[in-house]
mmCIF file of C-alpha atoms in Angstrom:
data_model
loop_
_atom_site.group_PDB
_atom_site.id
_atom_site.type_symbol
_atom_site.label_atom_id
_atom_site.label_comp_id
_atom_site.label_asym_id
_atom_site.label_seq_id
_atom_site.Cartn_x
_atom_site.Cartn_y
_atom_site.Cartn_z
ATOM 1 C CA MET A 45 58.379 48.850 -70.829
ATOM 2 C CA SER A 46 60.454 45.798 -69.884
ATOM 3 C CA ARG A 47 58.653 42.535 -69.323
ATOM 4 C CA VAL A 48 59.697 39.096 -68.121
ATOM 5 C CA SER A 49 59.946 36.573 -70.917
ATOM 6 C CA GLU A 50 58.955 32.941 -70.652
ATOM 7 C CA GLY A 51 62.556 32.033 -69.912
ATOM 8 C CA GLY A 52 62.540 34.282 -66.879
ATOM 9 C CA ARG A 53 64.758 36.962 -68.433
ATOM 10 C CA TYR A 54 63.735 40.498 -69.126
ATOM 11 C CA ALA A 55 62.612 41.296 -72.655
ATOM 12 C CA VAL A 56 62.511 44.813 -74.071
ATOM 13 C CA ARG A 57 61.227 46.592 -77.133
ATOM 14 C CA LEU A 58 63.531 47.926 -79.867
ATOM 15 C CA ALA A 59 63.753 51.427 -78.398
ATOM 16 C CA GLU A 60 64.840 49.993 -75.049
ATOM 17 C CA LEU A 61 67.322 47.698 -76.769
ATOM 18 C CA SER A 62 68.753 50.845 -78.321
ATOM 19 C CA GLU A 63 69.116 52.431 -74.889
ATOM 20 C CA ARG A 64 70.777 49.336 -73.401
ATOM 21 C CA THR A 65 73.300 48.956 -76.204
ATOM 22 C CA GLY A 66 73.920 52.572 -77.202
ATOM 23 C CA VAL A 67 73.072 51.720 -80.828
ATOM 24 C CA SER A 68 70.465 53.767 -82.659
ATOM 25 C CA VAL A 69 67.134 52.229 -83.570
ATOM 26 C CA ALA A 70 67.912 52.834 -87.246
ATOM 27 C CA THR A 71 71.160 50.864 -86.943
ATOM 28 C CA LEU A 72 69.405 48.055 -85.060
ATOM 29 C CA LYS A 73 66.835 47.827 -87.854
ATOM 30 C CA TYR A 74 69.698 47.626 -90.349
ATOM 31 C CA TYR A 75 71.272 44.803 -88.308
ATOM 32 C CA LEU A 76 67.938 42.981 -88.407
ATOM 33 C CA ARG A 77 67.546 43.433 -92.168
ATOM 34 C CA GLU A 78 71.071 42.194 -92.832
ATOM 35 C CA GLY A 79 70.751 39.205 -90.502
ATOM 36 C CA LEU A 80 73.403 40.479 -88.097
ATOM 37 C CA LEU A 81 70.794 40.468 -85.330
ATOM 38 C CA HIS A 82 68.335 37.614 -84.931
ATOM 39 C CA PRO A 83 64.599 38.520 -84.873
ATOM 40 C CA GLY A 84 62.870 39.163 -81.581
ATOM 41 C CA ALA A 85 59.802 37.399 -80.233
ATOM 42 C CA THR A 86 56.798 38.709 -82.163
ATOM 43 C CA VAL A 87 54.282 40.600 -80.017
ATOM 44 C CA SER A 88 52.227 42.128 -82.794
ATOM 45 C CA ARG A 89 52.532 42.901 -86.488
ATOM 46 C CA THR A 90 54.782 45.868 -85.769
ATOM 47 C CA GLN A 91 56.353 45.001 -82.396
ATOM 48 C CA ALA A 92 58.735 42.396 -81.024
ATOM 49 C CA ASP A 93 60.478 41.704 -77.740
ATOM 50 C CA TYR A 94 64.255 41.457 -77.448
ATOM 51 C CA GLY A 95 66.200 39.780 -74.654
ATOM 52 C CA ASP A 96 69.696 39.333 -73.275
ATOM 53 C CA SER A 97 70.852 37.350 -76.307
ATOM 54 C CA HIS A 98 70.071 40.341 -78.516
ATOM 55 C CA VAL A 99 72.011 42.666 -76.227
ATOM 56 C CA GLU A 100 75.019 40.349 -76.399
ATOM 57 C CA ARG A 101 74.743 39.996 -80.181
ATOM 58 C CA VAL A 102 74.612 43.775 -80.702
ATOM 59 C CA ARG A 103 77.643 44.206 -78.469
ATOM 60 C CA LEU A 104 79.483 41.500 -80.410
ATOM 61 C CA VAL A 105 78.684 43.122 -83.764
ATOM 62 C CA ARG A 106 79.857 46.503 -82.464
ATOM 63 C CA ALA A 107 83.027 45.004 -81.012
ATOM 64 C CA LEU A 108 83.901 43.187 -84.217
ATOM 65 C CA SER A 109 83.189 46.192 -86.422
ATOM 66 C CA GLU A 110 84.372 49.082 -84.242
ATOM 67 C CA VAL A 111 87.211 47.544 -82.228
ATOM 68 C CA GLY A 112 88.079 44.742 -84.619
ATOM 69 C CA GLY A 113 87.770 46.966 -87.673
ATOM 70 C CA LEU A 114 85.892 44.299 -89.628
ATOM 71 C CA SER A 115 83.467 45.214 -92.369
ATOM 72 C CA LEU A 116 79.846 44.334 -91.690
ATOM 73 C CA ALA A 117 80.036 41.846 -94.558
ATOM 74 C CA THR A 118 82.899 40.077 -92.766
ATOM 75 C CA VAL A 119 81.023 40.268 -89.466
ATOM 76 C CA GLY A 120 78.086 38.615 -91.206
ATOM 77 C CA ARG A 121 80.257 35.739 -92.412
ATOM 78 C CA VAL A 122 81.685 35.236 -88.919
ATOM 79 C CA LEU A 123 78.213 35.233 -87.372
ATOM 80 C CA GLU A 124 76.982 32.765 -89.992
ATOM 81 C CA VAL A 125 79.594 30.249 -88.885
ATOM 82 C CA ILE A 126 79.055 30.595 -85.152
ATOM 83 C CA THR A 127 75.262 30.344 -85.488
ATOM 84 C CA THR A 128 75.304 27.280 -87.747
ATOM 85 C CA PRO A 129 74.462 24.149 -85.713
ATOM 86 C CA GLY A 130 77.143 21.495 -85.463
ATOM 87 C CA GLN A 131 80.154 23.721 -86.087
ATOM 88 C CA ASP A 132 83.202 22.337 -84.319
ATOM 89 C CA TRP A 133 85.479 24.464 -82.174
ATOM 90 C CA ILE A 134 88.358 24.407 -84.682
ATOM 91 C CA THR A 135 86.078 25.761 -87.440
ATOM 92 C CA VAL A 136 84.981 28.613 -85.175
ATOM 93 C CA LEU A 137 88.587 29.362 -84.260
ATOM 94 C CA GLU A 138 89.726 29.338 -87.900
ATOM 95 C CA THR A 139 86.845 31.597 -88.939
ATOM 96 C CA ALA A 140 87.699 34.073 -86.202
ATOM 97 C CA GLN A 141 91.361 34.089 -87.229
ATOM 98 C CA ARG A 142 90.591 34.375 -90.949
ATOM 99 C CA SER A 143 88.566 37.498 -90.271
ATOM 100 C CA LEU A 144 91.804 39.175 -89.163
ATOM 101 C CA VAL A 145 93.708 38.493 -92.367
ATOM 102 C CA ARG A 146 94.635 41.745 -94.033
ATOM 103 C CA PRO A 147 93.757 41.964 -97.742
ATOM 104 C CA ARG A 148 96.760 42.097 -99.984
ATOM 105 C CA GLU A 149 97.622 45.455 -101.488
ATOM 106 C CA PRO A 150 96.982 45.818 -105.224
ATOM 107 C CA GLY A 151 100.095 44.858 -107.140
ATOM 108 C CA ALA A 152 101.714 43.106 -104.176
ATOM 109 C CA ASP A 153 103.831 40.178 -105.240
ATOM 110 C CA ASP A 154 105.989 37.514 -103.615
ATOM 111 C CA ASP A 155 109.345 36.427 -104.938
ATOM 112 C CA GLY A 156 108.454 32.748 -104.580
ATOM 113 C CA GLN A 157 110.795 31.983 -101.679
ATOM 114 C CA GLY A 158 108.062 30.655 -99.410
ATOM 115 C CA ARG A 159 110.255 29.976 -96.385
ATOM 116 C CA ALA A 160 107.405 29.817 -93.876
ATOM 117 C CA SER A 161 105.797 26.529 -94.946
ATOM 118 C CA PRO A 162 108.936 24.353 -95.063
ATOM 119 C CA TRP A 163 110.191 25.907 -91.830
ATOM 120 C CA LEU A 164 106.936 25.167 -89.991
ATOM 121 C CA GLN A 165 106.894 21.652 -91.426
ATOM 122 C CA SER A 166 110.353 21.095 -90.006
ATOM 123 C CA ARG A 167 108.948 22.019 -86.604
ATOM 124 C CA ASP A 168 105.968 19.638 -87.022
ATOM 125 C CA TRP A 169 103.438 22.421 -86.520
ATOM 126 C CA HIS A 170 99.870 21.380 -87.299
ATOM 127 C CA VAL A 171 98.645 24.221 -89.510
ATOM 128 C CA ASP A 172 96.592 24.433 -92.687
ATOM 129 C CA PRO A 173 99.105 24.483 -95.593
ATOM 130 C CA HIS A 174 96.861 27.031 -97.327
ATOM 131 C CA ASP A 175 96.415 29.276 -94.303
ATOM 132 C CA PRO A 176 96.627 32.932 -95.399
ATOM 133 C CA PHE A 177 98.745 33.718 -92.338
ATOM 134 C CA LEU A 178 101.528 31.710 -93.991
ATOM 135 C CA ASP A 179 101.555 34.333 -96.736
ATOM 136 C CA GLU A 180 101.682 37.072 -94.116
ATOM 137 C CA LEU A 181 104.617 35.367 -92.414
ATOM 138 C CA ASP A 182 106.425 34.954 -95.725
ATOM 139 C CA ARG A 183 105.999 38.633 -96.582
ATOM 140 C CA ALA A 184 107.091 39.772 -93.134
ATOM 141 C CA TRP A 185 110.073 37.423 -93.128
ATOM 142 C CA LEU A 186 111.091 38.622 -96.589
ATOM 143 C CA ALA A 187 110.884 42.239 -95.427
ATOM 144 C CA CYS A 188 113.265 41.384 -92.565
ATOM 145 C CA ASP A 189 115.677 39.819 -95.056
ATOM 146 C CA HIS A 190 115.569 42.915 -97.262
ATOM 147 C CA ALA A 191 116.274 45.087 -94.212
ATOM 148 C CA GLY A 192 119.306 42.968 -93.320
ATOM 149 C CA ILE A 193 117.999 42.003 -89.868
ATOM 150 C CA GLY A 194 119.400 38.484 -90.132
ATOM 151 C CA LEU A 195 116.262 36.562 -89.234
ATOM 152 C CA ASP A 196 117.418 33.053 -90.056
ATOM 153 C CA GLU A 197 115.691 29.739 -89.245
ATOM 154 C CA GLU A 198 117.639 29.271 -86.022
ATOM 155 C CA ARG A 199 116.515 32.622 -84.650
ATOM 156 C CA MET A 200 112.971 31.921 -85.804
ATOM 157 C CA ASP A 201 113.108 28.624 -83.898
ATOM 158 C CA HIS A 202 113.866 30.508 -80.697
ATOM 159 C CA TYR A 203 110.970 32.895 -81.316
ATOM 160 C CA ALA A 204 108.637 30.011 -82.134
ATOM 161 C CA ASP A 205 109.499 28.223 -78.885
ATOM 162 C CA GLN A 206 108.388 31.257 -76.912
ATOM 163 C CA VAL A 207 105.309 31.949 -79.018
ATOM 164 C CA VAL A 208 103.988 28.432 -78.431
ATOM 165 C CA GLY A 209 103.860 29.230 -74.721
ATOM 166 C CA ILE A 210 101.851 32.383 -75.441
ATOM 167 C CA ALA A 211 99.525 30.401 -77.714
ATOM 168 C CA GLU A 212 98.927 27.867 -74.934
ATOM 169 C CA ILE A 213 97.770 30.687 -72.661
ATOM 170 C CA ASP A 214 95.610 32.183 -75.430
ATOM 171 C CA VAL A 215 93.846 28.939 -76.329
ATOM 172 C CA ALA A 216 93.264 28.028 -72.687
ATOM 173 C CA SER A 217 91.440 31.337 -72.200
ATOM 174 C CA VAL A 218 88.969 30.846 -75.088
ATOM 175 C CA PRO A 219 85.400 30.197 -73.867
ATOM 176 C CA ALA A 220 83.533 27.100 -75.021
ATOM 177 C CA ASP A 221 80.523 28.948 -76.477
ATOM 178 C CA PRO A 222 80.964 29.998 -80.142
ATOM 179 C CA GLU A 223 80.144 33.705 -79.727
ATOM 180 C CA GLY A 224 82.421 34.000 -76.722
ATOM 181 C CA ALA A 225 85.156 32.202 -78.643
ATOM 182 C CA VAL A 226 84.939 34.599 -81.589
ATOM 183 C CA ARG A 227 84.952 37.618 -79.297
ATOM 184 C CA GLN A 228 87.980 36.285 -77.405
ATOM 185 C CA VAL A 229 89.989 35.320 -80.485
ATOM 186 C CA VAL A 230 89.323 38.437 -82.561
ATOM 187 C CA LEU A 231 89.233 41.095 -79.886
ATOM 188 C CA GLY A 232 91.774 39.321 -77.699
ATOM 189 C CA THR A 233 94.229 39.214 -80.590
ATOM 190 C CA ILE A 234 93.665 42.830 -81.595
ATOM 191 C CA LEU A 235 93.772 44.229 -78.076
ATOM 192 C CA LEU A 236 96.515 41.958 -76.733
ATOM 193 C CA ASP A 237 98.954 42.457 -79.619
ATOM 194 C CA PRO A 238 99.843 45.991 -78.398
ATOM 195 C CA VAL A 239 100.176 44.632 -74.850
ATOM 196 C CA LEU A 240 102.599 41.922 -75.979
ATOM 197 C CA SER A 241 104.508 44.408 -78.136
ATOM 198 C CA ALA A 242 104.955 46.810 -75.224
ATOM 199 C CA LEU A 243 105.866 43.942 -72.901
ATOM 200 C CA ARG A 244 108.511 42.760 -75.359
ATOM 201 C CA LYS A 245 110.122 46.212 -75.438
ATOM 202 C CA LEU A 246 110.146 46.398 -71.647
ATOM 203 C CA ALA A 247 111.653 42.924 -71.492
ATOM 204 C CA GLN A 248 114.389 44.029 -73.917
ATOM 205 C CA GLN A 249 115.137 46.928 -71.603
ATOM 206 C CA HIS A 250 115.195 44.615 -68.572
ATOM 207 C CA VAL A 251 117.530 42.095 -70.228
ATOM 208 C CA SER A 252 119.854 44.847 -71.484
ATOM 209 C CA MET A 253 120.056 46.504 -68.075
ATOM 210 C CA THR A 254 120.616 43.159 -66.363
ATOM 211 C CA ARG A 255 123.478 42.291 -68.675
ATOM 212 C CA THR A 256 125.215 45.645 -68.208
ATOM 213 C CA GLN A 257 125.027 45.250 -64.413
ATOM 214 C CA ARG A 258 126.709 41.855 -64.402
ATOM 215 C CA PRO A 259 130.255 41.847 -62.989
#
């Protein structure tokens, strides 16, 4: 049965937490053992009460693992950062972004060109010179070169100018609280990337049609 906690919010037992979150009791116990879910308020040797913060934490773990596709080990590392006192906003943001870095395929190799870093430096972008997304950009840029797309620095400059505007909107939407920030950065990136991709294709169609209709 639900009860009102000292803070005025409703507290529930583990079985009720399972009902509220749609996560089995066995999985909740696993979350507790692994530190993915903080302990409840002890009622007796075998019982504890769980409140709204536990509901939100379970939903965050599920979102990161099921929607975000992160391993529970990675989820644990993300949660460790956002629950450590004194973490600044940039650290939380970087941790959330790092969790999205795709592991390199076995045997993958770069040809040493490394165009991304010097190009970003020429634009005075403030990024970590060891950021793994630089490697991702290098590999993607190299793939474009191999495909003969003609993605030179000038064209990249035009793309970058537009992307900064998108980034401004993204960062402005990130909540101040650490858990909300992680949810927004990770899930927002994963779920919004298909939106932006579809929007880009529709914009290409719009621009093409507009140009063909000009006198």
